[in-house]
Amino acid sequence: MQLHRIALAVAAAFPLAVWAQGIALDAQLKTVLVASARAPLDPNLPSSTASKTAEQLREQTIYNPEDIAVNLPSTTIRKRYFGDRNANVAGRSYGTLQPGRALVYLDGYLISNFLGRFDAPRWNMVNVEAIDRIDALYGPFSAIYPGNAIGTTLIVSERKPRGLEASASIKLNQQGFSEYATSENYTSKQLSGRIASRLDSGLWYALSMQHQDSEGHTMGYANAVRGSTAGAFAAPTAAAKLVTGIVYDRDPQYRERALFGANSIDHSKQDTVNLRLGYDISATQEIEARVSWWHDDSTVRTSTWLRDAAGNPVWSGLVKDGTRQFTVAADAFAPSLRDESHRQLGATWKTKHAKGWNASVVVTDYQIINDAARQATLAQPLADLGGAGTVTRRDGTGWNTLEVQSTYTPSEGDIGNGQHALVLGLHRNQYKLQNVVNNSSDWRNNETTLNQNYYGKTTITALYAQDAWKLSPELVLTSGLRFENFESADGSQYFAGPPVATNAFPGRSITATSPKLSLAWSASDDVVLKTSLGRGVRFPNVDELFNGTKTGASITTSDPNLRPEVSDSVELSAEREWGSHWLRASFFRDDVTDTILRQTDATVTPSVTRVSNVDKVLTQGIELVWATRDVGLKGLDLGGSFTWTDAQVKANAANPAQVGKKWLRIPPQRYTVQASYRPNAQWLLGAAYRWASSSYNTEMNVDTNPDTYGGTSNVNQLDLKASWKFAKQWEWGFGINNVANRPSWQAHTMPQRSVQTELRFSL
């Protein structure tokens, strides 16, 4: 049966409602159901939303800020290890290989990072002590948000002080990790604190600081695959050194594979400082400013499993185990170092009239002050003494944004048939890429000659309007239009070779118009039916256009002529609220032309990653979200989400054989169930279970063995949390994530069982 037929049947049988909150602006007419703790944002969004408040987030174990989003409906956070700086977001119609389809805001300031292949939102600018809530918006149905919102928009809010506030916490996390011949324990620690106050003068401030020292497990393994150039599995010769420790398995394509040891074991020390200042100019006007600074000092080590006859470790060269022979490259176990500092500036001015016209201006400037990634070209023992390598710098890279907005809200007494709530806005963002790779004679300390560089800028300027028109007491028609102009400029690439290659790309300009339309019908006091249609245009980011990278192990080829992704989306939803219960059923359909794909061909050495357009990808599915409170027992709450998705390639002239194949990293099924119990004011018990089916990681769906390193496996994880307020201002928390220690992979191995304890003080 087709998914859309199933959706219609579900919608007819279950007039459901969402336990979720809106996320745009105050200006829109309030026509949809309001659950217990709605966000102070748009209460009339034209599509589905979901939220978690600070109190709800206490029900789960949180170490890194991105943990707050892991239990949102139809959401995947690719947090590979504790301290990961690249926790990408995936949603119901896109995977973690498409980070450009996720927008993340922190108090209205854009923290989405589109500067590198795996550059995730800058979660590290969020202080866990200050988080007030997170809200999610699905799909390109609101004209207020840029084209990247064709996937998911996440809005993180930090709380503003009402008086004098102070809090501090210390966390200790221990992960046991065992895979292949690696068996280690990793410890991560975090200290965070916050002090805030609101003064009688109207001035308020919030200062927060965070330090974490995190040990991650291995992200990869030195290996050779039968059939590839590096893994011919030749017969042993006398020239090869006899070793023990080689481990054999099958790779995701079920090819025989030999593994020699672990690499990319990251130990990072991160510090974040946030200062927010605000001032109430009058009862109807306020200003706010934000200064944030983040620093990371990272050391990546390696570990060989190979031992010679005397028991000494073997790191490179020609080796054999008596039946097969391999060449372990000199850089197979090469370590690396990274030192980076980022800063974010933000300012907001807005008026806050209860009715009539309001205005706001929001500006953001995010800069990478310094970023030096030092990579050795020799294995660990020799590299520890120095030697050749490369240094990749991104100093000066960053982005800036401007949002000017005016809204109109009719007064409550004037709301009737024919009333309008309006949003008018101007948006601009610019991303600047400066990626320089220098050679080094001592990879730890110096830089010598230029190896390669990549430069470029992208600028998007948009005008938008959105109107919520109350046709009758039961009907609201929300329409919107977004006009965008995209420009790329100053794009260039240089490779030292061989062969030497220098490219300077001409600038481009593209315009696009994105219409939106939604009709909400309050069928009864507790039932809302909604139909939403929207077009979203996601322009290629500066990395996809210009950041082609060449190393000894891989080559990435960008495309300065990439076409933008265009998503034509539909969502049908039915919502119902009764008593202490909320449910929603949604059918969604995303028809995307010119999908931007980044795909790696690992069958050649060095591997080649290409950025290209796929003509048409169709994703459709059903999403159910539910929540209920005091289930047979006061203080017992339950909630969850269930998503069934079908995503297929419908057209691709560049590769016709891909037609009919499943799209990458989108699980056909996803389930999340959460439970919490508050027997009294002192105790809180929480549990969360996530299950997701396996998906493909290759465009031709040849990776049929997903439960291994390199695959995209299913997820089967149970997390438990308990917290105890043992004194007026003190709380102790204890949690176990992945209780049953079920392994999972998103190409890299995901975290195994971890235990976390936390002590928190709050004034």
PDB file of N, CA and C in Angstrom, residues 236-274:
ATOM      1  N   PRO A 236      52.464 -14.268   0.854  1.00  0.00           N
ATOM      2  CA  PRO A 236      53.622 -13.744   1.589  1.00  0.00           C
ATOM      3  C   PRO A 236      54.935 -13.990   0.852  1.00  0.00           C
ATOM      4  N   THR A 237      55.872 -13.052   1.040  1.00  0.00           N
ATOM      5  CA  THR A 237      57.212 -13.177   0.483  1.00  0.00           C
ATOM      6  C   THR A 237      58.228 -13.068   1.605  1.00  0.00           C
ATOM      7  N   ALA A 238      59.461 -13.412   1.287  1.00  0.00           N
ATOM      8  CA  ALA A 238      60.519 -13.377   2.303  1.00  0.00           C
ATOM      9  C   ALA A 238      60.814 -11.961   2.764  1.00  0.00           C
ATOM     10  N   ALA A 239      60.501 -10.961   1.911  1.00  0.00           N
ATOM     11  CA  ALA A 239      60.810  -9.577   2.263  1.00  0.00           C
ATOM     12  C   ALA A 239      59.877  -9.020   3.335  1.00  0.00           C
ATOM     13  N   ALA A 240      58.732  -9.643   3.528  1.00  0.00           N
ATOM     14  CA  ALA A 240      57.747  -9.118   4.476  1.00  0.00           C
ATOM     15  C   ALA A 240      58.082  -9.555   5.894  1.00  0.00           C
ATOM     16  N   LYS A 241      57.777  -8.697   6.845  1.00  0.00           N
ATOM     17  CA  LYS A 241      58.008  -8.996   8.256  1.00  0.00           C
ATOM     18  C   LYS A 241      56.837  -9.798   8.803  1.00  0.00           C
ATOM     19  N   LEU A 242      57.129 -10.861   9.506  1.00  0.00           N
ATOM     20  CA  LEU A 242      56.097 -11.705  10.099  1.00  0.00           C
ATOM     21  C   LEU A 242      55.551 -11.022  11.351  1.00  0.00           C
ATOM     22  N   VAL A 243      54.227 -10.856  11.393  1.00  0.00           N
ATOM     23  CA  VAL A 243      53.601 -10.172  12.522  1.00  0.00           C
ATOM     24  C   VAL A 243      52.385 -10.959  12.995  1.00  0.00           C
ATOM     25  N   THR A 244      51.975 -10.648  14.204  1.00  0.00           N
ATOM     26  CA  THR A 244      50.689 -11.109  14.725  1.00  0.00           C
ATOM     27  C   THR A 244      49.796  -9.888  14.936  1.00  0.00           C
ATOM     28  N   GLY A 245      48.511 -10.128  15.149  1.00  0.00           N
ATOM     29  CA  GLY A 245      47.609  -9.037  15.478  1.00  0.00           C
ATOM     30  C   GLY A 245      46.687  -8.595  14.367  1.00  0.00           C
ATOM     31  N   ILE A 246      46.857  -9.108  13.140  1.00  0.00           N
ATOM     32  CA  ILE A 246      45.948  -8.748  12.058  1.00  0.00           C
ATOM     33  C   ILE A 246      44.572  -9.349  12.340  1.00  0.00           C
ATOM     34  N   VAL A 247      43.532  -8.524  12.209  1.00  0.00           N
ATOM     35  CA  VAL A 247      42.153  -8.960  12.437  1.00  0.00           C
ATOM     36  C   VAL A 247      41.411  -8.919  11.106  1.00  0.00           C
ATOM     37  N   TYR A 248      40.636  -9.971  10.831  1.00  0.00           N
ATOM     38  CA  TYR A 248      39.879 -10.041   9.585  1.00  0.00           C
ATOM     39  C   TYR A 248      38.383  -9.916   9.863  1.00  0.00           C
ATOM     40  N   ASP A 249      37.693  -9.192   8.967  1.00  0.00           N
ATOM     41  CA  ASP A 249      36.235  -9.145   9.030  1.00  0.00           C
ATOM     42  C   ASP A 249      35.704  -8.877   7.628  1.00  0.00           C
ATOM     43  N   ARG A 250      34.433  -8.550   7.516  1.00  0.00           N
ATOM     44  CA  ARG A 250      33.809  -8.170   6.249  1.00  0.00           C
ATOM     45  C   ARG A 250      33.403  -6.707   6.322  1.00  0.00           C
ATOM     46  N   ASP A 251      33.698  -5.943   5.285  1.00  0.00           N
ATOM     47  CA  ASP A 251      33.339  -4.532   5.282  1.00  0.00           C
ATOM     48  C   ASP A 251      31.856  -4.375   4.935  1.00  0.00           C
ATOM     49  N   PRO A 252      31.314  -3.152   4.903  1.00  0.00           N
ATOM     50  CA  PRO A 252      29.888  -2.986   4.632  1.00  0.00           C
ATOM     51  C   PRO A 252      29.418  -3.565   3.299  1.00  0.00           C
ATOM     52  N   GLN A 253      30.328  -3.696   2.329  1.00  0.00           N
ATOM     53  CA  GLN A 253      29.967  -4.308   1.061  1.00  0.00           C
ATOM     54  C   GLN A 253      30.265  -5.807   1.042  1.00  0.00           C
ATOM     55  N   TYR A 254      30.519  -6.354   2.213  1.00  0.00           N
ATOM     56  CA  TYR A 254      30.778  -7.773   2.444  1.00  0.00           C
ATOM     57  C   TYR A 254      32.050  -8.261   1.763  1.00  0.00           C
ATOM     58  N   ARG A 255      32.992  -7.350   1.552  1.00  0.00           N
ATOM     59  CA  ARG A 255      34.299  -7.738   1.044  1.00  0.00           C
ATOM     60  C   ARG A 255      35.212  -8.072   2.215  1.00  0.00           C
ATOM     61  N   GLU A 256      36.070  -9.030   2.003  1.00  0.00           N
ATOM     62  CA  GLU A 256      36.994  -9.400   3.078  1.00  0.00           C
ATOM     63  C   GLU A 256      37.935  -8.230   3.361  1.00  0.00           C
ATOM     64  N   ARG A 257      38.185  -8.017   4.647  1.00  0.00           N
ATOM     65  CA  ARG A 257      38.959  -6.859   5.072  1.00  0.00           C
ATOM     66  C   ARG A 257      39.935  -7.267   6.160  1.00  0.00           C
ATOM     67  N   ALA A 258      41.129  -6.701   6.091  1.00  0.00           N
ATOM     68  CA  ALA A 258      42.142  -6.897   7.130  1.00  0.00           C
ATOM     69  C   ALA A 258      42.331  -5.583   7.863  1.00  0.00           C
ATOM     70  N   LEU A 259      42.348  -5.628   9.211  1.00  0.00           N
ATOM     71  CA  LEU A 259      42.508  -4.430  10.033  1.00  0.00           C
ATOM     72  C   LEU A 259      43.781  -4.557  10.858  1.00  0.00           C
ATOM     73  N   PHE A 260      44.522  -3.432  10.948  1.00  0.00           N
ATOM     74  CA  PHE A 260      45.845  -3.463  11.557  1.00  0.00           C
ATOM     75  C   PHE A 260      45.934  -2.692  12.872  1.00  0.00           C
ATOM     76  N   GLY A 261      44.950  -1.839  13.148  1.00  0.00           N
ATOM     77  CA  GLY A 261      45.012  -1.067  14.382  1.00  0.00           C
ATOM     78  C   GLY A 261      44.051   0.102  14.354  1.00  0.00           C
ATOM     79  N   ALA A 262      43.984   0.807  15.471  1.00  0.00           N
ATOM     80  CA  ALA A 262      43.035   1.904  15.642  1.00  0.00           C
ATOM     81  C   ALA A 262      43.719   3.243  15.407  1.00  0.00           C
ATOM     82  N   ASN A 263      42.985   4.162  14.786  1.00  0.00           N
ATOM     83  CA  ASN A 263      43.507   5.522  14.649  1.00  0.00           C
ATOM     84  C   ASN A 263      42.398   6.532  14.966  1.00  0.00           C
ATOM     85  N   SER A 264      42.751   7.798  14.920  1.00  0.00           N
ATOM     86  CA  SER A 264      41.805   8.886  15.208  1.00  0.00           C
ATOM     87  C   SER A 264      41.169   8.731  16.587  1.00  0.00           C
ATOM     88  N   ILE A 265      41.998   8.559  17.609  1.00  0.00           N
ATOM     89  CA  ILE A 265      41.525   8.501  18.998  1.00  0.00           C
ATOM     90  C   ILE A 265      41.748   9.889  19.592  1.00  0.00           C
ATOM     91  N   ASP A 266      40.668  10.628  19.785  1.00  0.00           N
ATOM     92  CA  ASP A 266      40.739  12.053  20.074  1.00  0.00           C
ATOM     93  C   ASP A 266      40.654  12.336  21.571  1.00  0.00           C
ATOM     94  N   HIS A 267      41.543  13.181  22.045  1.00  0.00           N
ATOM     95  CA  HIS A 267      41.494  13.702  23.411  1.00  0.00           C
ATOM     96  C   HIS A 267      41.445  15.217  23.297  1.00  0.00           C
ATOM     97  N   SER A 268      40.304  15.812  23.666  1.00  0.00           N
ATOM     98  CA  SER A 268      40.136  17.246  23.482  1.00  0.00           C
ATOM     99  C   SER A 268      39.905  17.940  24.816  1.00  0.00           C
ATOM    100  N   LYS A 269      40.412  19.157  24.886  1.00  0.00           N
ATOM    101  CA  LYS A 269      40.159  20.046  26.017  1.00  0.00           C
ATOM    102  C   LYS A 269      39.508  21.302  25.462  1.00  0.00           C
ATOM    103  N   GLN A 270      38.276  21.555  25.886  1.00  0.00           N
ATOM    104  CA  GLN A 270      37.493  22.647  25.335  1.00  0.00           C
ATOM    105  C   GLN A 270      37.049  23.611  26.429  1.00  0.00           C
ATOM    106  N   ASP A 271      37.082  24.880  26.102  1.00  0.00           N
ATOM    107  CA  ASP A 271      36.637  25.928  27.020  1.00  0.00           C
ATOM    108  C   ASP A 271      35.684  26.862  26.291  1.00  0.00           C
ATOM    109  N   THR A 272      34.589  27.198  26.950  1.00  0.00           N
ATOM    110  CA  THR A 272      33.604  28.121  26.396  1.00  0.00           C
ATOM    111  C   THR A 272      33.287  29.192  27.425  1.00  0.00           C
ATOM    112  N   VAL A 273      33.253  30.441  26.985  1.00  0.00           N
ATOM    113  CA  VAL A 273      32.850  31.562  27.830  1.00  0.00           C
ATOM    114  C   VAL A 273      31.775  32.340  27.083  1.00  0.00           C
ATOM    115  N   ASN A 274      30.634  32.553  27.739  1.00  0.00           N
ATOM    116  CA  ASN A 274      29.534  33.314  27.153  1.00  0.00           C
ATOM    117  C   ASN A 274      29.178  34.481  28.067  1.00  0.00           C
TER     118      ASN A 274
END
